[in-house]
Amino acid sequence: MKILVINAGSSSLKYQLFDMDTESVMAKGLCERIGIDGHLKHTPLVGDKPVFNEDINLPTHSEAIAAVIDKLTSAEYGVVSSMSEIDAVGHRVVHGGEYFSSSVVINDEVMKGIAACNPFAPLHNPANITGIEACTAVMGKNVPQVAVFDTAFHQTIPAKAFTYAIPYEYYEKDKVRRYGFHGTSHRYVAGRAAEMMGKPAEELKLISCHMGNGSSICAVMGGKSVDTSMGFTPLVGLPMGTRCGQMDMGAVQFIMHKYNIDIDEMLNILNKKSGVLGVSGVSSDFRDLEAAMEKGNERAGLALDLFHYWVAKTVGGYVAAMNGVDGIIFTAGVGENSAETRKAICEYLTYLGCEVDDAANAQRGKEIFINTPDSRVKLMVIPTNEELVIARDTKALIG
Ligand code: ADP
């Protein structure tokens, strides 16, 4: 069975074609600048086919999907002989609101549900819908499509953790609440952690730290998300590459009044100019910050300290939420690659009995325990794989 996984953004579209018999990626690629001019990078991963990396005209997502199918099936760059070999398409959809607590086969009713969540994720959901419609237009209605939601895993979070302490009618009438994101990643790494630990997920208390450009932490008890750091939007929780994380609205109002900034501009500042970029003035990339700190840049050092501190205190909060923890997982760009970040966070957690094995922590790019044999809590690096989860869910649903 071959499954195409699509992650459609407003002007970009990432894809991977999976051979689900071996769970291997046959080809992957990225369409960029859709609706502006257009560029496609297509990388075949089976056979000896060359990479295609050129500007091509992509006025809409439909032309982008058509270009992807064309490359996947072409004699020169292709990995399948015709479109009919693609059995199904799995889509990443950012927001499923309270409508979707698991992945679903897409039909007209599901499309209405996704559209109903557009106001919650105005930049992402409409782009995801465009990606689904483009696939239908190019591949026809007979190829089944599945939606896998970033928010779905967190639908098990109890009311005490998802309710905002504001007048209750905003939840009752408008569904304003904590939703959480990165659910596909947290679900995948928590599942892998249980396998690595050789225990049923039902018996484990895990904390998953997804640390990339965007970062969130998730408390997973008995295989279910019970709390997570992002909220109604992905802006809050930890300070991130460019996002502010937890913030006092009163301070936001003070800045807006003092500098005559309207709400859209303020949110742009909090989303794109804040986080470790805002504090350091150097970069949102943790590699740049670590290099700047080594050269003596104090604000880069402060930005990193602040990030480690927030991760550690959020982990501490989730230990309280679950009344214990068996394993802590590090994943995504920073979590998988920065030994310094992992070490600095774990230094706050020695009270829990977390002890890092420095030699194991220095390894990269693979699933590994980084705790010492005496550590009371298992510490794990687990590379995330959201695309594989989307392909697996799609396969399971179209059965
Ligand atoms: P996204 O949230 O966009 O999916 P990723 O999970 O790919 O992001 O993470 C990207 C981030 O990972 C980069 O901004 C960079 O800060 C960080 N990163 C990647 N490699 C390293 C490294 N070797 N050391 C520290 N940070 C790294």
PDB file of C-alpha atoms in Angstrom, residues 127-293:
ATOM      1  CA  ALA A 127      -4.559  26.150   3.856  1.00  0.00           C
ATOM      2  CA  ASN A 128      -5.152  22.541   4.956  1.00  0.00           C
ATOM      3  CA  ILE A 129      -8.620  22.645   3.335  1.00  0.00           C
ATOM      4  CA  THR A 130      -7.079  24.017   0.136  1.00  0.00           C
ATOM      5  CA  GLY A 131      -4.627  21.080   0.143  1.00  0.00           C
ATOM      6  CA  ILE A 132      -7.477  18.552   0.512  1.00  0.00           C
ATOM      7  CA  GLU A 133      -9.537  20.206  -2.235  1.00  0.00           C
ATOM      8  CA  ALA A 134      -6.511  20.294  -4.533  1.00  0.00           C
ATOM      9  CA  CYS A 135      -5.995  16.531  -4.042  1.00  0.00           C
ATOM     10  CA  THR A 136      -9.663  15.871  -4.825  1.00  0.00           C
ATOM     11  CA  ALA A 137      -9.417  18.050  -7.940  1.00  0.00           C
ATOM     12  CA  VAL A 138      -6.273  16.322  -9.239  1.00  0.00           C
ATOM     13  CA  MET A 139      -6.717  12.739  -7.984  1.00  0.00           C
ATOM     14  CA  GLY A 140     -10.504  12.428  -8.104  1.00  0.00           C
ATOM     15  CA  LYS A 141     -13.051  11.508  -5.433  1.00  0.00           C
ATOM     16  CA  ASN A 142     -12.212   7.807  -5.475  1.00  0.00           C
ATOM     17  CA  VAL A 143      -8.833   8.160  -3.754  1.00  0.00           C
ATOM     18  CA  PRO A 144      -9.621   8.139  -0.012  1.00  0.00           C
ATOM     19  CA  GLN A 145      -8.238  11.004   2.073  1.00  0.00           C
ATOM     20  CA  VAL A 146      -7.695  11.110   5.816  1.00  0.00           C
ATOM     21  CA  ALA A 147      -7.299  14.096   8.158  1.00  0.00           C
ATOM     22  CA  VAL A 148      -4.872  13.829  11.100  1.00  0.00           C
ATOM     23  CA  PHE A 149      -5.224  16.701  13.572  1.00  0.00           C
ATOM     24  CA  ASP A 150      -2.513  18.402  15.676  1.00  0.00           C
ATOM     25  CA  THR A 151      -5.098  18.980  18.394  1.00  0.00           C
ATOM     26  CA  ALA A 152      -6.758  15.527  18.490  1.00  0.00           C
ATOM     27  CA  PHE A 153      -4.391  13.799  20.956  1.00  0.00           C
ATOM     28  CA  HIS A 154      -5.094  16.520  23.531  1.00  0.00           C
ATOM     29  CA  GLN A 155      -8.872  16.023  23.527  1.00  0.00           C
ATOM     30  CA  THR A 156      -8.425  13.737  26.568  1.00  0.00           C
ATOM     31  CA  ILE A 157      -7.181  16.672  28.694  1.00  0.00           C
ATOM     32  CA  PRO A 158      -9.606  17.098  31.624  1.00  0.00           C
ATOM     33  CA  ALA A 159     -11.698  20.238  32.079  1.00  0.00           C
ATOM     34  CA  LYS A 160      -9.635  21.413  35.070  1.00  0.00           C
ATOM     35  CA  ALA A 161      -6.605  21.617  32.739  1.00  0.00           C
ATOM     36  CA  PHE A 162      -8.265  22.999  29.599  1.00  0.00           C
ATOM     37  CA  THR A 163     -10.605  25.584  31.148  1.00  0.00           C
ATOM     38  CA  TYR A 164      -9.473  29.205  31.195  1.00  0.00           C
ATOM     39  CA  ALA A 165     -10.463  31.094  34.328  1.00  0.00           C
ATOM     40  CA  ILE A 166     -12.564  33.659  32.467  1.00  0.00           C
ATOM     41  CA  PRO A 167     -16.363  33.985  32.330  1.00  0.00           C
ATOM     42  CA  TYR A 168     -17.584  30.468  31.514  1.00  0.00           C
ATOM     43  CA  GLU A 169     -19.848  31.609  28.688  1.00  0.00           C
ATOM     44  CA  TYR A 170     -16.783  32.151  26.468  1.00  0.00           C
ATOM     45  CA  TYR A 171     -16.256  28.402  26.632  1.00  0.00           C
ATOM     46  CA  GLU A 172     -19.914  27.433  26.462  1.00  0.00           C
ATOM     47  CA  LYS A 173     -20.782  29.734  23.577  1.00  0.00           C
ATOM     48  CA  ASP A 174     -17.488  30.138  21.745  1.00  0.00           C
ATOM     49  CA  LYS A 175     -15.371  27.114  22.763  1.00  0.00           C
ATOM     50  CA  VAL A 176     -12.539  29.313  24.026  1.00  0.00           C
ATOM     51  CA  ARG A 177     -10.293  26.865  25.930  1.00  0.00           C
ATOM     52  CA  ARG A 178      -6.872  25.243  25.856  1.00  0.00           C
ATOM     53  CA  TYR A 179      -6.561  22.941  22.820  1.00  0.00           C
ATOM     54  CA  GLY A 180      -2.823  22.244  22.559  1.00  0.00           C
ATOM     55  CA  PHE A 181      -0.804  21.394  19.459  1.00  0.00           C
ATOM     56  CA  HIS A 182       2.028  19.055  18.318  1.00  0.00           C
ATOM     57  CA  GLY A 183      -0.354  16.224  19.315  1.00  0.00           C
ATOM     58  CA  THR A 184       0.795  13.917  16.518  1.00  0.00           C
ATOM     59  CA  SER A 185       4.400  14.273  17.678  1.00  0.00           C
ATOM     60  CA  HIS A 186       3.632  13.835  21.386  1.00  0.00           C
ATOM     61  CA  ARG A 187       1.521  10.748  20.606  1.00  0.00           C
ATOM     62  CA  TYR A 188       4.280   9.198  18.485  1.00  0.00           C
ATOM     63  CA  VAL A 189       7.167   9.734  20.925  1.00  0.00           C
ATOM     64  CA  ALA A 190       5.091   8.684  23.951  1.00  0.00           C
ATOM     65  CA  GLY A 191       4.225   5.453  22.138  1.00  0.00           C
ATOM     66  CA  ARG A 192       7.867   4.839  21.249  1.00  0.00           C
ATOM     67  CA  ALA A 193       8.943   5.610  24.819  1.00  0.00           C
ATOM     68  CA  ALA A 194       6.619   2.916  26.175  1.00  0.00           C
ATOM     69  CA  GLU A 195       8.098   0.470  23.672  1.00  0.00           C
ATOM     70  CA  MET A 196      11.663   1.457  24.600  1.00  0.00           C
ATOM     71  CA  MET A 197      10.834   1.059  28.294  1.00  0.00           C
ATOM     72  CA  GLY A 198       9.204  -2.313  27.624  1.00  0.00           C
ATOM     73  CA  LYS A 199       6.020  -1.400  29.514  1.00  0.00           C
ATOM     74  CA  PRO A 200       2.386  -0.933  28.475  1.00  0.00           C
ATOM     75  CA  ALA A 201       1.577   2.750  27.896  1.00  0.00           C
ATOM     76  CA  GLU A 202      -1.364   2.339  30.343  1.00  0.00           C
ATOM     77  CA  GLU A 203       1.105   1.934  33.225  1.00  0.00           C
ATOM     78  CA  LEU A 204       3.328   4.914  32.460  1.00  0.00           C
ATOM     79  CA  LYS A 205       3.549   8.586  33.404  1.00  0.00           C
ATOM     80  CA  LEU A 206       5.546  10.350  30.681  1.00  0.00           C
ATOM     81  CA  ILE A 207       6.479  13.933  29.894  1.00  0.00           C
ATOM     82  CA  SER A 208       7.180  14.726  26.253  1.00  0.00           C
ATOM     83  CA  CYS A 209       9.263  17.832  25.480  1.00  0.00           C
ATOM     84  CA  HIS A 210       8.847  18.796  21.810  1.00  0.00           C
ATOM     85  CA  MET A 211      11.436  21.545  21.328  1.00  0.00           C
ATOM     86  CA  GLY A 212      11.855  22.972  17.821  1.00  0.00           C
ATOM     87  CA  ASN A 213      11.086  26.379  16.354  1.00  0.00           C
ATOM     88  CA  GLY A 214       7.798  25.946  18.145  1.00  0.00           C
ATOM     89  CA  SER A 215       7.946  24.121  21.465  1.00  0.00           C
ATOM     90  CA  SER A 216       5.416  22.443  23.701  1.00  0.00           C
ATOM     91  CA  ILE A 217       5.393  19.990  26.573  1.00  0.00           C
ATOM     92  CA  CYS A 218       2.796  17.307  27.141  1.00  0.00           C
ATOM     93  CA  ALA A 219       1.962  15.209  30.195  1.00  0.00           C
ATOM     94  CA  VAL A 220       0.963  11.717  29.051  1.00  0.00           C
ATOM     95  CA  MET A 221      -0.604   9.453  31.658  1.00  0.00           C
ATOM     96  CA  GLY A 222      -1.725   5.956  30.732  1.00  0.00           C
ATOM     97  CA  GLY A 223      -1.108   6.748  27.063  1.00  0.00           C
ATOM     98  CA  LYS A 224      -3.409   9.804  27.140  1.00  0.00           C
ATOM     99  CA  SER A 225      -2.592  13.511  27.049  1.00  0.00           C
ATOM    100  CA  VAL A 226      -3.629  15.033  30.397  1.00  0.00           C
ATOM    101  CA  ASP A 227      -2.084  18.491  29.995  1.00  0.00           C
ATOM    102  CA  THR A 228      -0.040  20.470  27.507  1.00  0.00           C
ATOM    103  CA  SER A 229       1.649  23.853  27.454  1.00  0.00           C
ATOM    104  CA  MET A 230       0.223  25.414  24.284  1.00  0.00           C
ATOM    105  CA  GLY A 231      -3.261  26.826  24.539  1.00  0.00           C
ATOM    106  CA  PHE A 232      -6.079  28.180  22.407  1.00  0.00           C
ATOM    107  CA  THR A 233      -3.292  29.078  19.969  1.00  0.00           C
ATOM    108  CA  PRO A 234       0.343  27.934  19.651  1.00  0.00           C
ATOM    109  CA  LEU A 235       1.548  31.301  21.039  1.00  0.00           C
ATOM    110  CA  VAL A 236       1.660  30.399  24.721  1.00  0.00           C
ATOM    111  CA  GLY A 237       3.431  28.058  27.117  1.00  0.00           C
ATOM    112  CA  LEU A 238       7.198  28.023  26.709  1.00  0.00           C
ATOM    113  CA  PRO A 239       9.142  30.902  25.186  1.00  0.00           C
ATOM    114  CA  MET A 240       9.990  29.642  21.667  1.00  0.00           C
ATOM    115  CA  GLY A 241      12.167  30.621  18.698  1.00  0.00           C
ATOM    116  CA  THR A 242      10.115  33.754  18.012  1.00  0.00           C
ATOM    117  CA  ARG A 243       6.952  33.306  20.143  1.00  0.00           C
ATOM    118  CA  CYS A 244       6.625  34.841  23.584  1.00  0.00           C
ATOM    119  CA  GLY A 245       5.091  31.961  25.525  1.00  0.00           C
ATOM    120  CA  GLN A 246       3.365  32.791  28.825  1.00  0.00           C
ATOM    121  CA  MET A 247       2.666  36.529  29.008  1.00  0.00           C
ATOM    122  CA  ASP A 248       0.860  39.000  31.243  1.00  0.00           C
ATOM    123  CA  MET A 249      -1.962  40.687  29.285  1.00  0.00           C
ATOM    124  CA  GLY A 250      -1.486  43.801  31.445  1.00  0.00           C
ATOM    125  CA  ALA A 251       2.074  44.195  30.150  1.00  0.00           C
ATOM    126  CA  VAL A 252       0.813  43.730  26.597  1.00  0.00           C
ATOM    127  CA  GLN A 253      -1.801  46.463  27.123  1.00  0.00           C
ATOM    128  CA  PHE A 254       0.873  48.776  28.611  1.00  0.00           C
ATOM    129  CA  ILE A 255       3.145  48.358  25.548  1.00  0.00           C
ATOM    130  CA  MET A 256       0.231  48.861  23.131  1.00  0.00           C
ATOM    131  CA  HIS A 257      -0.844  52.102  24.802  1.00  0.00           C
ATOM    132  CA  LYS A 258       2.666  53.478  25.227  1.00  0.00           C
ATOM    133  CA  TYR A 259       3.725  52.850  21.599  1.00  0.00           C
ATOM    134  CA  ASN A 260       0.297  53.190  19.978  1.00  0.00           C
ATOM    135  CA  ILE A 261       0.401  49.649  18.637  1.00  0.00           C
ATOM    136  CA  ASP A 262      -2.806  47.976  17.454  1.00  0.00           C
ATOM    137  CA  ILE A 263      -3.719  44.365  18.322  1.00  0.00           C
ATOM    138  CA  ASP A 264      -2.628  42.896  14.972  1.00  0.00           C
ATOM    139  CA  GLU A 265       0.801  44.504  15.170  1.00  0.00           C
ATOM    140  CA  MET A 266       1.154  43.460  18.817  1.00  0.00           C
ATOM    141  CA  LEU A 267       0.331  39.836  17.990  1.00  0.00           C
ATOM    142  CA  ASN A 268       2.836  39.975  15.158  1.00  0.00           C
ATOM    143  CA  ILE A 269       5.477  41.107  17.675  1.00  0.00           C
ATOM    144  CA  LEU A 270       4.502  38.375  20.147  1.00  0.00           C
ATOM    145  CA  ASN A 271       4.464  35.677  17.423  1.00  0.00           C
ATOM    146  CA  LYS A 272       7.396  36.650  15.243  1.00  0.00           C
ATOM    147  CA  LYS A 273       9.755  38.966  17.127  1.00  0.00           C
ATOM    148  CA  SER A 274       9.685  37.554  20.652  1.00  0.00           C
ATOM    149  CA  GLY A 275      10.902  34.337  22.275  1.00  0.00           C
ATOM    150  CA  VAL A 276      14.634  33.649  22.313  1.00  0.00           C
ATOM    151  CA  LEU A 277      15.025  35.903  19.248  1.00  0.00           C
ATOM    152  CA  GLY A 278      13.449  38.835  21.078  1.00  0.00           C
ATOM    153  CA  VAL A 279      15.445  38.348  24.274  1.00  0.00           C
ATOM    154  CA  SER A 280      18.810  37.699  22.594  1.00  0.00           C
ATOM    155  CA  GLY A 281      18.511  40.063  19.641  1.00  0.00           C
ATOM    156  CA  VAL A 282      20.697  37.445  17.915  1.00  0.00           C
ATOM    157  CA  SER A 283      18.628  34.645  16.380  1.00  0.00           C
ATOM    158  CA  SER A 284      15.729  32.240  16.840  1.00  0.00           C
ATOM    159  CA  ASP A 285      18.044  29.338  16.011  1.00  0.00           C
ATOM    160  CA  PHE A 286      19.467  27.571  19.044  1.00  0.00           C
ATOM    161  CA  ARG A 287      22.740  26.807  17.217  1.00  0.00           C
ATOM    162  CA  ASP A 288      23.335  30.532  16.696  1.00  0.00           C
ATOM    163  CA  LEU A 289      22.485  31.246  20.337  1.00  0.00           C
ATOM    164  CA  GLU A 290      24.847  28.572  21.662  1.00  0.00           C
ATOM    165  CA  ALA A 291      27.649  29.934  19.408  1.00  0.00           C
ATOM    166  CA  ALA A 292      26.962  33.545  20.472  1.00  0.00           C
ATOM    167  CA  MET A 293      26.916  32.597  24.143  1.00  0.00           C
TER     168      MET A 293
END
